[in-house]
mmCIF file of C-alpha atoms in Angstrom:
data_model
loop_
_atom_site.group_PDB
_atom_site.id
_atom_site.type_symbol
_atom_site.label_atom_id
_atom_site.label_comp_id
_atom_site.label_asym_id
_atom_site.label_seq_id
_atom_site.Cartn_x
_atom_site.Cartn_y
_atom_site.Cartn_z
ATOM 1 C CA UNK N 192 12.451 -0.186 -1.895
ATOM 2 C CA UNK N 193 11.805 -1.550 1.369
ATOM 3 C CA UNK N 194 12.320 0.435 4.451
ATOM 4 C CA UNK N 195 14.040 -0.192 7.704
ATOM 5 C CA UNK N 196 10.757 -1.081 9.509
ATOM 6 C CA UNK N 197 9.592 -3.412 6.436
ATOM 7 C CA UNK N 198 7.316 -0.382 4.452
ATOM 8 C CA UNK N 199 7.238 -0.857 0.768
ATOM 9 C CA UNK N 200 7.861 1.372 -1.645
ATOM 10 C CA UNK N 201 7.235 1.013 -5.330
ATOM 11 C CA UNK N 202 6.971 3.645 -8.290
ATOM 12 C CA UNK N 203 8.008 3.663 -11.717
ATOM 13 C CA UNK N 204 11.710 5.742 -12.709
ATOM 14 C CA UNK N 205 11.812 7.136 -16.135
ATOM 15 C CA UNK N 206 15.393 8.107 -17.450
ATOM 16 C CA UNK N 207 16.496 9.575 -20.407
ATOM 17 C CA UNK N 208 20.100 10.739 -21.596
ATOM 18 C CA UNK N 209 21.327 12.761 -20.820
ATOM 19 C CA UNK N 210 20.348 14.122 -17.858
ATOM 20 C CA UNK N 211 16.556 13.634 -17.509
ATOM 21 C CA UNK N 212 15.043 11.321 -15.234
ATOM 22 C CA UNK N 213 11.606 10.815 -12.807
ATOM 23 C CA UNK N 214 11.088 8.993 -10.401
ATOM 24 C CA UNK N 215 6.933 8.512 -9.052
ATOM 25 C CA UNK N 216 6.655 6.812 -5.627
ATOM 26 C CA UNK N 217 3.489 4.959 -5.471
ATOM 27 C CA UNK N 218 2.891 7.066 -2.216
ATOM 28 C CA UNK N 219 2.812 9.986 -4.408
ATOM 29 C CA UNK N 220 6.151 11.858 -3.928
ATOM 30 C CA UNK N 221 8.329 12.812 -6.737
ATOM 31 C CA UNK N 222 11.855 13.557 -7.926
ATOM 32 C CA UNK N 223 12.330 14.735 -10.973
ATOM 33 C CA UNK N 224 15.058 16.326 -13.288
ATOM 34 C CA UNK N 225 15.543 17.696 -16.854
ATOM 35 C CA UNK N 226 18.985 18.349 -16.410
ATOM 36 C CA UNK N 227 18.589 22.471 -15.768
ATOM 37 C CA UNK N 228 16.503 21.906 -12.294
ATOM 38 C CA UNK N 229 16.343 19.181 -9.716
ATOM 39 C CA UNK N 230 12.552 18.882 -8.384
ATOM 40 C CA UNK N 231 11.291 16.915 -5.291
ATOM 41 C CA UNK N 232 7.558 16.720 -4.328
ATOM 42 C CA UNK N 233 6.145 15.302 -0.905
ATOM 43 C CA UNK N 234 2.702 14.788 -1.915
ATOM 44 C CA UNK N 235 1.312 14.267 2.002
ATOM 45 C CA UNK N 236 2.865 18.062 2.642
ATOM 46 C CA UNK N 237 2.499 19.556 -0.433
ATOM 47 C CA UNK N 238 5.922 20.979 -0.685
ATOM 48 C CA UNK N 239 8.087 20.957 -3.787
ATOM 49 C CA UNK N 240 11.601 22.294 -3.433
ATOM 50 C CA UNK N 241 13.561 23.032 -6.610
ATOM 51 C CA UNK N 242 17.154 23.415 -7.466
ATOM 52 C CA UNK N 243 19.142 24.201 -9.900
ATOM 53 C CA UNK N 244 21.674 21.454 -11.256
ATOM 54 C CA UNK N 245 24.513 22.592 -12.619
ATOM 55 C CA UNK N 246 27.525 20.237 -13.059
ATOM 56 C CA UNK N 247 29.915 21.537 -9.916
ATOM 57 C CA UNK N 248 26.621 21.235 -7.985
ATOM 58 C CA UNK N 249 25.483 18.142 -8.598
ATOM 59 C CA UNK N 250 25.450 15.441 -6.268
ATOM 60 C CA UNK N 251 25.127 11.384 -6.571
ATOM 61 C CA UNK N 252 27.322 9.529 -8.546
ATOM 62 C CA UNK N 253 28.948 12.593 -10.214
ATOM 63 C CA UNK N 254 30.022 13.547 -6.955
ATOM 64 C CA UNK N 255 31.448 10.565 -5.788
ATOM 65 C CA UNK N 256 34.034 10.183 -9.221
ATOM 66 C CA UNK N 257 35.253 13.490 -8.655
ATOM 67 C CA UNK N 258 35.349 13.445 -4.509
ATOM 68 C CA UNK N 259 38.390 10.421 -4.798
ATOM 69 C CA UNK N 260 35.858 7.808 -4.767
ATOM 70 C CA UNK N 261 37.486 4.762 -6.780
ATOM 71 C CA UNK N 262 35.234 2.283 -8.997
ATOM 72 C CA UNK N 263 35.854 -1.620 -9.037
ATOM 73 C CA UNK N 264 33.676 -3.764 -11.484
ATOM 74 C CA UNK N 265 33.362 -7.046 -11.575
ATOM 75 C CA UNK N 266 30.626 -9.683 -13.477
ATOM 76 C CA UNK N 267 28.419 -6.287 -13.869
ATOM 77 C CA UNK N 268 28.706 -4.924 -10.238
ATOM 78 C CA UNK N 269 30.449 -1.387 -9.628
ATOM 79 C CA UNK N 270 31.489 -0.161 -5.985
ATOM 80 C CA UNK N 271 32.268 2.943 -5.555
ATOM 81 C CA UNK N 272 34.322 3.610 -2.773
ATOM 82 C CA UNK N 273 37.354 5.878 -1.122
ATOM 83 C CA UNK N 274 40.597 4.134 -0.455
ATOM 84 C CA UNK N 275 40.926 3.136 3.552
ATOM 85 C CA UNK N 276 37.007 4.579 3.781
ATOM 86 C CA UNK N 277 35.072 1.291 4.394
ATOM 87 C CA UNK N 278 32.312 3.127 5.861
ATOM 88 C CA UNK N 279 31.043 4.816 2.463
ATOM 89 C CA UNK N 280 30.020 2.678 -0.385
ATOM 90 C CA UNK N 281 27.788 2.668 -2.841
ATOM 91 C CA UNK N 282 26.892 -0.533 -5.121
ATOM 92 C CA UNK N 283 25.633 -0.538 -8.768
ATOM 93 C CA UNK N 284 24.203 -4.165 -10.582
ATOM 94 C CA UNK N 285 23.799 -4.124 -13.819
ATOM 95 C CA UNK N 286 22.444 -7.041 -16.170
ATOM 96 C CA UNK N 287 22.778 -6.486 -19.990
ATOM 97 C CA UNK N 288 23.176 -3.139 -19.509
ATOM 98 C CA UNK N 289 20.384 -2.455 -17.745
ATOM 99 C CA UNK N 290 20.370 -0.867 -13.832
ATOM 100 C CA UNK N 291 19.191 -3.818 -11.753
ATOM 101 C CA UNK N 292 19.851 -2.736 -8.356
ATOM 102 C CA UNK N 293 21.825 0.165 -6.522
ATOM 103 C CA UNK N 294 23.288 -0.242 -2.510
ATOM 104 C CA UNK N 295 23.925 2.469 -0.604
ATOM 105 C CA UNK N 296 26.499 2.119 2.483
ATOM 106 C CA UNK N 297 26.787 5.126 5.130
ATOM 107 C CA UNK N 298 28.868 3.460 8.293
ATOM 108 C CA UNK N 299 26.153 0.757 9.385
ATOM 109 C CA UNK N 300 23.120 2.057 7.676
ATOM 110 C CA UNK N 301 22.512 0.202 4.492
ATOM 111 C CA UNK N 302 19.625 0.922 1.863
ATOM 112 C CA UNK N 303 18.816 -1.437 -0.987
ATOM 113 C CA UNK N 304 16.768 -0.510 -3.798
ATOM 114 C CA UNK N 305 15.654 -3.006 -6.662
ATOM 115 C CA UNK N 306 14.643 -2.442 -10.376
ATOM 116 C CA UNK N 307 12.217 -4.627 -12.106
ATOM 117 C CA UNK N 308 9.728 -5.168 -14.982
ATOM 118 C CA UNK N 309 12.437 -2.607 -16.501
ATOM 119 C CA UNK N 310 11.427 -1.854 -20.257
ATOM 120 C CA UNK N 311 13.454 0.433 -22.287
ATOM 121 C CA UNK N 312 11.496 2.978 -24.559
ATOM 122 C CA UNK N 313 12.887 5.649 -26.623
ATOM 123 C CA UNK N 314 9.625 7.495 -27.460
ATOM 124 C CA UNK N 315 9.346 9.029 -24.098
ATOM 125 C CA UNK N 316 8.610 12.974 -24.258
ATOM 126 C CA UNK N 317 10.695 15.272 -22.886
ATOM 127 C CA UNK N 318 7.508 17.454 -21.245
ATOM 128 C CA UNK N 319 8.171 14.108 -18.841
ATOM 129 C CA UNK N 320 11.040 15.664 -16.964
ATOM 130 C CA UNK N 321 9.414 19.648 -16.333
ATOM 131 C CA UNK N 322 8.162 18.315 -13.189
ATOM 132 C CA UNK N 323 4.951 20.983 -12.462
ATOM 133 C CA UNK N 324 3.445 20.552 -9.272
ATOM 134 C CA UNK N 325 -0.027 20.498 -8.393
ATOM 135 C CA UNK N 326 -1.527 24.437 -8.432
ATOM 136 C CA UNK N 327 -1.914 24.209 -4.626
ATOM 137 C CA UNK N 328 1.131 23.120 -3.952
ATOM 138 C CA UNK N 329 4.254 25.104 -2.188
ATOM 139 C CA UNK N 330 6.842 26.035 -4.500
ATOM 140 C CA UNK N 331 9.991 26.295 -2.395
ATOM 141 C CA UNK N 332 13.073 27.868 -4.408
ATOM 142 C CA UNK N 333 16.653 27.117 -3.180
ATOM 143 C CA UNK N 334 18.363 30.369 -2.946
ATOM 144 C CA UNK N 335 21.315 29.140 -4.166
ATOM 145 C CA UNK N 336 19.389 29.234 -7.683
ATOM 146 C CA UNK N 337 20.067 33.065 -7.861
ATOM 147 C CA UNK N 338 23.590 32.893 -9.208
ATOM 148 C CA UNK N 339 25.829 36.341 -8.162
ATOM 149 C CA UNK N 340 28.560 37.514 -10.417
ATOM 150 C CA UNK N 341 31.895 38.497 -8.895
ATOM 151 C CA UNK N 342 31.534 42.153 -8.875
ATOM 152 C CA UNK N 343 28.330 42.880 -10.015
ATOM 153 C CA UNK N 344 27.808 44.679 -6.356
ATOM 154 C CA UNK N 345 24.763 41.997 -5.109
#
């Protein structure tokens, strides 16, 4: 990833289905997910929020198929956008089945991100995807997490 003032970013993503995937910044932050909780690390403040994923929570592309977003392909390329809503897009490439770049549009902001020296490997362990963050770290819990039940009187 580059950024808008020509920073690079690099890292290695690790996804496996369903649900499970983390992502290692070479700069040492980290998002990670097994598919119960959502964690993301900022290794230069050592903060790491976590949040529970649940499916009418979660956010990304899930979001966008149920929020009226319509998908086009075309030669391996998927946009997902709203009808008469230029200003929102996102953009997936993929080659041989494998996710070669994503595009994300917001009005006149664009960010690109690229994928390569992608290898696919099945004998990944799960233990990859319980994100635990370093022992002096701050664990910051999203208080959404604690779920209340209609009547329960909390």
């Amino acid at each position: 990833y580059t950024s808008e003032v020509g920073e690079i970013y690099s890292g290695k993503i690790h996804y496996q289905y369903p649900n499970k995937l983390n992502i290692q910044l070479s700069d040492g932050r980290v998002i990670a997910t097994n598919g119960k909780f959502l964690w993301t690390y900022n290794s230069a403040t050592k903060i790491c929020a976590r949040q529970l994923v649940k499916e009418e929570n979660v956010g990304g592309l899930f979001y966008f198929l149920r929020a009226g977003y319509l998908v086009q392909e075309e030669n391996g390329r998927y946009t997902f956008n709203r009808p008469g809503d230029s200003d929102h897009e996102i953009t997936i490439k993929v080659e041989k089945s494998v996710l070669k770049s994503v595009q994300w549009k917001l009005k006149d902001d664009i960010m690109n991100i690229s994928f390569s020296n992608v290898v696919t490997d099945s004998s990944m362990k799960s233990s990859l995807f319980n994100y635990k963050p370093d022992p002096d770290s701050q664990l910051i819990e999203n208080p959404l997490n604690r779920i209340q039940t209609v009547g329960s009187g909390l």
